[in-house]
Short mmCIF file of C-alpha atoms in Angstrom, two decimals:
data_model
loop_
_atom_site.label_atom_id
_atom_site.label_comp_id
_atom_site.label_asym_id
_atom_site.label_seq_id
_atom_site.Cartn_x
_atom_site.Cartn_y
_atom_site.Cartn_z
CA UNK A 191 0.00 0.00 0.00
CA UNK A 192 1.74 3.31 -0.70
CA UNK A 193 1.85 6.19 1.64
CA UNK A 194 -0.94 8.00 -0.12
CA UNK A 195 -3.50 4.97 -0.07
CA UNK A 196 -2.25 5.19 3.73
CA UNK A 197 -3.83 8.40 4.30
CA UNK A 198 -6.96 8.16 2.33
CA UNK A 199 -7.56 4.90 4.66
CA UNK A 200 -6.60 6.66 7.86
CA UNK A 201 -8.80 9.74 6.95
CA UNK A 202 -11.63 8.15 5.99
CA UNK A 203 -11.54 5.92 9.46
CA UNK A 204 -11.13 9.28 11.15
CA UNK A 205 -15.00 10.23 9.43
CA UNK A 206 -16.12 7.25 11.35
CA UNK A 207 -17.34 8.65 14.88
CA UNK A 208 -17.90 5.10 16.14
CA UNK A 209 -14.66 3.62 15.17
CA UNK A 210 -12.49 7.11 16.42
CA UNK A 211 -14.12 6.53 19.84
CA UNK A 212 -13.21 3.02 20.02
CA UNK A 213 -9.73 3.75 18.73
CA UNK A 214 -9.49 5.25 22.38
CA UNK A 215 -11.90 3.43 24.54
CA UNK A 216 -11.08 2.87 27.02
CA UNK A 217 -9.37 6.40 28.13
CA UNK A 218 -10.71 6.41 31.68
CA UNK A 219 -11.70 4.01 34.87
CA UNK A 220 -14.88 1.77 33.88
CA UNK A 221 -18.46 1.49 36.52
CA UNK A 222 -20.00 -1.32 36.65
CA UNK A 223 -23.65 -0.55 38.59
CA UNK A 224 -24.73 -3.49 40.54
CA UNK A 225 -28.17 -3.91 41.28
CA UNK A 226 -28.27 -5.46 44.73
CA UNK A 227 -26.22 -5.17 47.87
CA UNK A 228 -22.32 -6.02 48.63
CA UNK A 229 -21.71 -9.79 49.24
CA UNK A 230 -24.38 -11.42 47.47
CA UNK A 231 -24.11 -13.59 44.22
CA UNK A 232 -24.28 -10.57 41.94
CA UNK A 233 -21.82 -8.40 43.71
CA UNK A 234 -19.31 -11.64 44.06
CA UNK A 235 -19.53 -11.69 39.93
CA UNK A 236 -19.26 -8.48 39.26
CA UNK A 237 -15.88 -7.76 41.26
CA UNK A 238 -14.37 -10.98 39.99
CA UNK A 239 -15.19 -9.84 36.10
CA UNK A 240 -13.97 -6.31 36.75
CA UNK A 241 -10.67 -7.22 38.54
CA UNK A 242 -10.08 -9.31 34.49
CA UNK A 243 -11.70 -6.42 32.63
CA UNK A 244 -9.33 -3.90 34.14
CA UNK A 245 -6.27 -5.91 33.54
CA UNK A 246 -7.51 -6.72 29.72
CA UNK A 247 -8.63 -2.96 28.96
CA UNK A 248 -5.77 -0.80 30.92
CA UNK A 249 -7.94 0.97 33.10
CA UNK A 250 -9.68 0.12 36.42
CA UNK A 251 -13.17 -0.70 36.65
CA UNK A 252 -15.15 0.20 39.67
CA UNK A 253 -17.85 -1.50 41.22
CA UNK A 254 -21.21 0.94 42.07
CA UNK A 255 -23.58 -0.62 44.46
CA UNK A 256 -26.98 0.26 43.75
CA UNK A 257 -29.96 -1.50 45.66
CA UNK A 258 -33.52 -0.91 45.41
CA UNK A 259 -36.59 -1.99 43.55
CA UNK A 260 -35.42 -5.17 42.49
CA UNK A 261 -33.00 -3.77 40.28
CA UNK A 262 -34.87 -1.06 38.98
CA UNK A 263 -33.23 1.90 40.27
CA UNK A 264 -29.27 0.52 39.40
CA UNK A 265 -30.49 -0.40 35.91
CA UNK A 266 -32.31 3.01 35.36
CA UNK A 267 -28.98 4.58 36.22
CA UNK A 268 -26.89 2.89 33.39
CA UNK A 269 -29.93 3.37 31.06
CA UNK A 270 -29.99 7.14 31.50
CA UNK A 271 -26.76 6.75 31.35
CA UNK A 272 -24.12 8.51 28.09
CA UNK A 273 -24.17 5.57 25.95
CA UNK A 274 -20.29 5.81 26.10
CA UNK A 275 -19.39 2.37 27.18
CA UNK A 276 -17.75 3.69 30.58
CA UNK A 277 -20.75 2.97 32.89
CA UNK A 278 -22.34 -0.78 32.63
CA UNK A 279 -25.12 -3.15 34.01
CA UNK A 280 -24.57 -6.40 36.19
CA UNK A 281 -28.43 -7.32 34.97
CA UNK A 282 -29.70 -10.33 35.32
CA UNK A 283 -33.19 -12.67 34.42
CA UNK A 284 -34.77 -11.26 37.09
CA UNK A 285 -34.49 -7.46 36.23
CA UNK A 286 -34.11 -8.17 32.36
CA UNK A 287 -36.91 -10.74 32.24
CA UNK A 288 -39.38 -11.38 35.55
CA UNK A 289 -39.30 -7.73 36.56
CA UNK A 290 -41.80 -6.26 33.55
CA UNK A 291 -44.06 -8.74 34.65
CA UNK A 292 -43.41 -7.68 38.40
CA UNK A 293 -43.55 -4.00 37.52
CA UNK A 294 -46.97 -3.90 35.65
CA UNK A 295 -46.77 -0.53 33.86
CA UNK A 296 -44.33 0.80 36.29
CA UNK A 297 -41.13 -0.65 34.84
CA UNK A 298 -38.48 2.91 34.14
CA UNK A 299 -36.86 0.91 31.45
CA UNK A 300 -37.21 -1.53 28.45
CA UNK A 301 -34.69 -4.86 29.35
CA UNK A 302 -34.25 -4.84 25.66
CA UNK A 303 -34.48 -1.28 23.92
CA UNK A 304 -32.74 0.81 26.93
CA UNK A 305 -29.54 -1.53 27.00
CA UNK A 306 -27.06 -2.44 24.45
CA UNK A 307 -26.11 -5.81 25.40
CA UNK A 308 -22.56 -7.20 25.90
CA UNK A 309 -21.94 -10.65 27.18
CA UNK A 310 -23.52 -13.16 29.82
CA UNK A 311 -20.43 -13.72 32.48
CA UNK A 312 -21.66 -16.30 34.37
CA UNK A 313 -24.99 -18.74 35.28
CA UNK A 314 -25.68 -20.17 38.77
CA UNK A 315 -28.41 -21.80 40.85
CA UNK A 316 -30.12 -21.46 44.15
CA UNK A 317 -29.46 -23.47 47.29
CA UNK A 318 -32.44 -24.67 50.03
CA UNK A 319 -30.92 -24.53 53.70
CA UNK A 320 -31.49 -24.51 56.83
CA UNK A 321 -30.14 -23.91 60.56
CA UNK A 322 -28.16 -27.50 61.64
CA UNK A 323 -30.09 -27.87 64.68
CA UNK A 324 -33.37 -27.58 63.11
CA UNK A 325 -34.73 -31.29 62.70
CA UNK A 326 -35.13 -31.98 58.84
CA UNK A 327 -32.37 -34.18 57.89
CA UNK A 328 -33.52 -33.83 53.91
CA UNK A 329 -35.92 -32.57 51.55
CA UNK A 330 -38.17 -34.53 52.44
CA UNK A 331 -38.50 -34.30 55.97
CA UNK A 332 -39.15 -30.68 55.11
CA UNK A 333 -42.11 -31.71 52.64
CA UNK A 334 -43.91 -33.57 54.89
CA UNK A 335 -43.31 -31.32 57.99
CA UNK A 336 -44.67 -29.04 56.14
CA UNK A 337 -48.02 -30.57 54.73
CA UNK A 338 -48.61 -31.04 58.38
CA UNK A 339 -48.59 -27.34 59.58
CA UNK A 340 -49.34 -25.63 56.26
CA UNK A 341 -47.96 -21.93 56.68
CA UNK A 342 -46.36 -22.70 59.79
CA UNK A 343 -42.57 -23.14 58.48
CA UNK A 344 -41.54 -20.26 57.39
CA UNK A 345 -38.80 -18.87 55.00
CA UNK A 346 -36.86 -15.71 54.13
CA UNK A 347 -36.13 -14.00 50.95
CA UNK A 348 -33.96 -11.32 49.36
CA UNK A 349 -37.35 -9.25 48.05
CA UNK A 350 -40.73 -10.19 46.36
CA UNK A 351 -39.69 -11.04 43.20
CA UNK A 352 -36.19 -11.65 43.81
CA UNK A 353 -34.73 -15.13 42.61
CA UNK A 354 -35.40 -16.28 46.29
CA UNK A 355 -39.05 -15.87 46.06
CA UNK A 356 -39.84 -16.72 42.83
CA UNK A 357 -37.61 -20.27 43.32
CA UNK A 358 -39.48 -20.55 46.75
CA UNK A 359 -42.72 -19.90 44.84
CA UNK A 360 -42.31 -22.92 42.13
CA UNK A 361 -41.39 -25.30 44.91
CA UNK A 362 -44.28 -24.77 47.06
CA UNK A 363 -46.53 -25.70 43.87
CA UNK A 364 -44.89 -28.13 42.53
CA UNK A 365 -44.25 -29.82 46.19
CA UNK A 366 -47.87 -29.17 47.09
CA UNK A 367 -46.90 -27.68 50.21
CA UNK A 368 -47.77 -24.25 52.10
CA UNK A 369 -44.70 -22.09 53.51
CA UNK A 370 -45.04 -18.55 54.68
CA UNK A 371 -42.70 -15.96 52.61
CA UNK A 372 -40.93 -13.26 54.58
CA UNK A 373 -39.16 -10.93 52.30
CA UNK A 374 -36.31 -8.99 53.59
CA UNK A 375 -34.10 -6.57 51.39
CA UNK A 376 -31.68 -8.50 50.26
CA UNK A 377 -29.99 -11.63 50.78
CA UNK A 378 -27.45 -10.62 53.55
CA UNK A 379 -30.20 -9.58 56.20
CA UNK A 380 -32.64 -12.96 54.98
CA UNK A 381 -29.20 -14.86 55.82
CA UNK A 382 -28.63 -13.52 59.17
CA UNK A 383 -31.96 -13.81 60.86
CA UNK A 384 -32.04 -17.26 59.21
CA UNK A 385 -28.69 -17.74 61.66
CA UNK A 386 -30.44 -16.01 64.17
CA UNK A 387 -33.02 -18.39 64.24
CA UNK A 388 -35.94 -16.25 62.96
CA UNK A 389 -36.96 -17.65 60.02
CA UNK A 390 -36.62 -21.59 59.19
CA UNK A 391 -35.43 -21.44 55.64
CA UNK A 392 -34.11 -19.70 52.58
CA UNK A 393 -33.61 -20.74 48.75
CA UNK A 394 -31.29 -18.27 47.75
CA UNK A 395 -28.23 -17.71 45.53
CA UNK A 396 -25.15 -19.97 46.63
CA UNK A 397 -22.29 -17.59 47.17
CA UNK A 398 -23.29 -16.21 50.38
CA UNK A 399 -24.55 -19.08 51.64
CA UNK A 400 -22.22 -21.64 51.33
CA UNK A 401 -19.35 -20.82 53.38
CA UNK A 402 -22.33 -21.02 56.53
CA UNK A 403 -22.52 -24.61 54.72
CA UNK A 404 -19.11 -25.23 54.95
CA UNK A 405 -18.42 -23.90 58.84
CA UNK A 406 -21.61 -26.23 59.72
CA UNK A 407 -24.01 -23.81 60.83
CA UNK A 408 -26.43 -24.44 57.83
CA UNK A 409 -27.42 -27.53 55.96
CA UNK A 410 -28.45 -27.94 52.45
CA UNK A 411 -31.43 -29.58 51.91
CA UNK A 412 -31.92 -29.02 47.69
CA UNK A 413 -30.03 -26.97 45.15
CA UNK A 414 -33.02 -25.28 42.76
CA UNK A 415 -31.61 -26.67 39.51
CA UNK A 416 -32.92 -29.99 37.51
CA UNK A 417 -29.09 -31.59 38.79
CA UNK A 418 -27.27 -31.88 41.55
CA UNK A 419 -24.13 -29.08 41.79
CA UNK A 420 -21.52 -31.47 41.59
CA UNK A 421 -18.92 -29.12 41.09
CA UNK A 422 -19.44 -26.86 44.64
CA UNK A 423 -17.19 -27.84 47.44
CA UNK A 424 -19.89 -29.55 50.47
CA UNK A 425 -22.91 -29.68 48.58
CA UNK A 426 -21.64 -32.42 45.53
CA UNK A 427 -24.42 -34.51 47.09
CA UNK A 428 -27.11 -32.46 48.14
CA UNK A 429 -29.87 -33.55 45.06
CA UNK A 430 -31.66 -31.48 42.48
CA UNK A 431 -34.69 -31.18 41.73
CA UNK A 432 -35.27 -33.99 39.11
CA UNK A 433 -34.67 -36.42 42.21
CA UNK A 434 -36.74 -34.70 44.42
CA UNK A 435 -39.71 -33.28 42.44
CA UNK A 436 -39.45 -35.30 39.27
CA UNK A 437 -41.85 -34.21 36.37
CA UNK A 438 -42.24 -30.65 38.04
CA UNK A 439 -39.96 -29.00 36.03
CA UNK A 440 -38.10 -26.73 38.08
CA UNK A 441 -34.71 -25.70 36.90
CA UNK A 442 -33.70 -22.46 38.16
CA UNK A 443 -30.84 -21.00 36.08
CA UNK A 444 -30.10 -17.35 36.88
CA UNK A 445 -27.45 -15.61 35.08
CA UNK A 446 -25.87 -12.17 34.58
CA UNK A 447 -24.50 -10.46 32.02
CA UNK A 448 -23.00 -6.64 31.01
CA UNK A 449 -24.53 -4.31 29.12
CA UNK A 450 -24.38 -0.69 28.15
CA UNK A 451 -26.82 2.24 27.63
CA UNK A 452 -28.40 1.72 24.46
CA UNK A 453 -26.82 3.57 21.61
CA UNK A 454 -23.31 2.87 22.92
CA UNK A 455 -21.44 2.98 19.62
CA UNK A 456 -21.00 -0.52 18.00
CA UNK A 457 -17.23 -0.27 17.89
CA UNK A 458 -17.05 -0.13 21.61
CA UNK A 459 -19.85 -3.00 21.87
CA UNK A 460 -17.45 -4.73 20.53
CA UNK A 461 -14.60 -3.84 22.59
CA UNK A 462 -16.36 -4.11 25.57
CA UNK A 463 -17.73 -7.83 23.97
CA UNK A 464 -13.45 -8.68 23.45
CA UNK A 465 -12.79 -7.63 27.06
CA UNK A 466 -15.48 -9.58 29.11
CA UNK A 467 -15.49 -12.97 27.20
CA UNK A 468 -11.56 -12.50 27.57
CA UNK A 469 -11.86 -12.54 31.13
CA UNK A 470 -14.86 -15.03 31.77
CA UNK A 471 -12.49 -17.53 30.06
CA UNK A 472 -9.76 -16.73 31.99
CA UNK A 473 -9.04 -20.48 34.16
CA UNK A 474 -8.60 -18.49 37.30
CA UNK A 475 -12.21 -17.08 36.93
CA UNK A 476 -13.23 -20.25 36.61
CA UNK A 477 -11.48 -21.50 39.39
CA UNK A 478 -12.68 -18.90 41.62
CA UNK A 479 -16.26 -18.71 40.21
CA UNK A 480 -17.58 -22.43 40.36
CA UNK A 481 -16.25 -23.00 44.11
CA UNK A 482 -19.03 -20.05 44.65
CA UNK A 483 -21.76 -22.10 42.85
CA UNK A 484 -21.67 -20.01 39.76
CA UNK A 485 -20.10 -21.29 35.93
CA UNK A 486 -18.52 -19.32 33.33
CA UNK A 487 -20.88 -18.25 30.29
CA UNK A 488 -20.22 -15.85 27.34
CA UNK A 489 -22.23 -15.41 24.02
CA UNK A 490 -20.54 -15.55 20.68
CA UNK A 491 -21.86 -11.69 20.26
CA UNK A 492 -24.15 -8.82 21.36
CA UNK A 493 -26.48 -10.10 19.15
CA UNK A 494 -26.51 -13.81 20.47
CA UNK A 495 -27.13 -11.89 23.75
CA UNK A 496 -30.05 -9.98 22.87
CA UNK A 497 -31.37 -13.32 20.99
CA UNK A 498 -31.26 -15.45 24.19
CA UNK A 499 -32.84 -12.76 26.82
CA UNK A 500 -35.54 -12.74 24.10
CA UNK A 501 -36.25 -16.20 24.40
CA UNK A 502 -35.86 -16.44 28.45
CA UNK A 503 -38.93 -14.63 28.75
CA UNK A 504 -41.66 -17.09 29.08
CA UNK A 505 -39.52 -18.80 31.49
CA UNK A 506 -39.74 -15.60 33.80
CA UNK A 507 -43.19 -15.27 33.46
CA UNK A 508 -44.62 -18.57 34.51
CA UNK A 509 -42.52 -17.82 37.50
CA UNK A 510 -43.57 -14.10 38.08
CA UNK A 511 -47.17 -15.65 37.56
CA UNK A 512 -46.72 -18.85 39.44
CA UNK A 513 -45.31 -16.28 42.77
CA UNK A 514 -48.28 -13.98 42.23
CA UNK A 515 -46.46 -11.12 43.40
CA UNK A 516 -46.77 -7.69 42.25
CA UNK A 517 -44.68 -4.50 42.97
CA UNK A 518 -45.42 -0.70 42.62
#
């Protein structure tokens, strides 16, 4: 190529807003807005796939805690947000998918339309426990305690709506059992009064909850997905659901994934794409991820992305609908 053809090449990439952003994206430290408190599942992710980002993209990215409304109010945030790449979403099914049909006519975003998409970074499951003194040895001995004092067992949550309530919610019918729901906000206080000995049970994310496994002070009765977790550390045997409710169903898969405001210039989509399925491969994610409970995931593109959350949304609503909760 001569110098000349040079020039006419590198001018006419210049004309290209989109591609002279991404020439120098990233310039400055990276947010990633997390929708739910420090410590639980999502917060875990997030800090493990922005520790990899930073090191893959040059500059540090920041984790921005942002409770409240299931979600709502963090993803509003990066919505409204300059579609610039520099401030992303930790979102998830439950604010992407089960949360319009929480959030009848209330909802401050689209999960599709607001967001441009990036990557899934990881897909997990929740885990039934309870106190080690309490007297159900298994599932079981849960079920049938239970059919015996309908409402009278009772079990926390991180929210109506949250993945803890709607998991709870799909048991009960499927078991045929009554259990009365006491939502907390968040996982972390649903945790501790379950330690404290103030509620009997919780089906929540594994992260938290399985170092309490570990240490003895909980046991695992049931992990929410079809199989057992064979891969977590102290729970290898504890048995899925296609043991213990077979023909129900239930398979609770929650995952999370990164996205920008929508509009975010494809060039840096595409950047941003390079940098997290970079790091979710990484083996020491891995290795650090699935002692937690949680896998690796990635899509082959933003597009693949947007494809799947499309097609995860009857899944969210039978659950939304099968919970019967509704939020203002």
């Amino acid at each position: 190529m001569t110098t000349l053809s040079r020039r006419i090449l590198l001018g006419a990439s210049l004309a290209l807003p989109g591609i002279a952003h991404a020439q120098g994206f990233p310039g400055r430290p990276l947010r990633i807005v997390v929708p739910f408190p420090p410590g639980g599942a999502a917060d875990i992710t997030a800090r493990l796939v922005a520790d990899r980002m930073a090191v893959l993209l040059g500059q540090p990215v920041v984790i921005d805690n942002r409770p409240g409304a299931g979600g709502n109010i963090a993803g509003e945030a990066v919505a409204r947000s300059a579609p610039d790449g520099y401030t992303l979403f930790l979102g998830g099914a439950t604010i992407l998918c089960a949360n319009k049909y929480l959030y009848r006519g209330g909802m401050p975003f689209d999960g599709l339309t607001d967001f441009s998409h990036v990557s899934r970074v990881s897909v997990g499951t929740t885990l039934m426990v309870v106190r080690a003194d309490k007297p159900w040895q298994s599932f079981q001995d849960l079920v049938a305690d239970a059919k015996r004092r309908p409402g009278q067992i009772s079990a926390g949550s991180s929210g109506l709506g949250t993945i803890s309530h709607l998991s709870l919610a799909k048991m009960m019918r499927s078991a045929g059992i009554e259990i009365t729901h006491v939502p907390y906000r968040g996982l972390a206080p649903s945790l501790n009064d379950l330690i404290a000995g103030n509620v009997d049970i919780i089906f929540d994310g594994i992260p938290a909850i399985i170092p309490h496994v570990r240490e003895g002070r909980l046991r695992a009765l049931a992990v929410g997905s079809q199989q057992r977790v064979t891969y977590v550390p102290g729970i290898e045997q504890t048995p899925g659901m296609a043991e213990l409710l077979p023909g129900s169903g239930m398979d609770i898969a929650f995952w999370y994934c990164l996205s920008g405001a929508a509009n975010t210039p494809a060039p840096i989509v595409a950047e941003l794409h390079r940098a997290t399925v970079a790091a979710v491969r990484q083996d020491n994610y891995r290795e650090r991820l699935t002692p937690l409970g949680f896998t690796p995931v990635w899509d082959e593109s933003p597009e693949a992305l947007v494809g799947f959350i499309r097609s995860q949304d009857a899944v969210w609503r039978e659950l939304v609908d099968l919970s019967g909760a509704r939020l203002d």
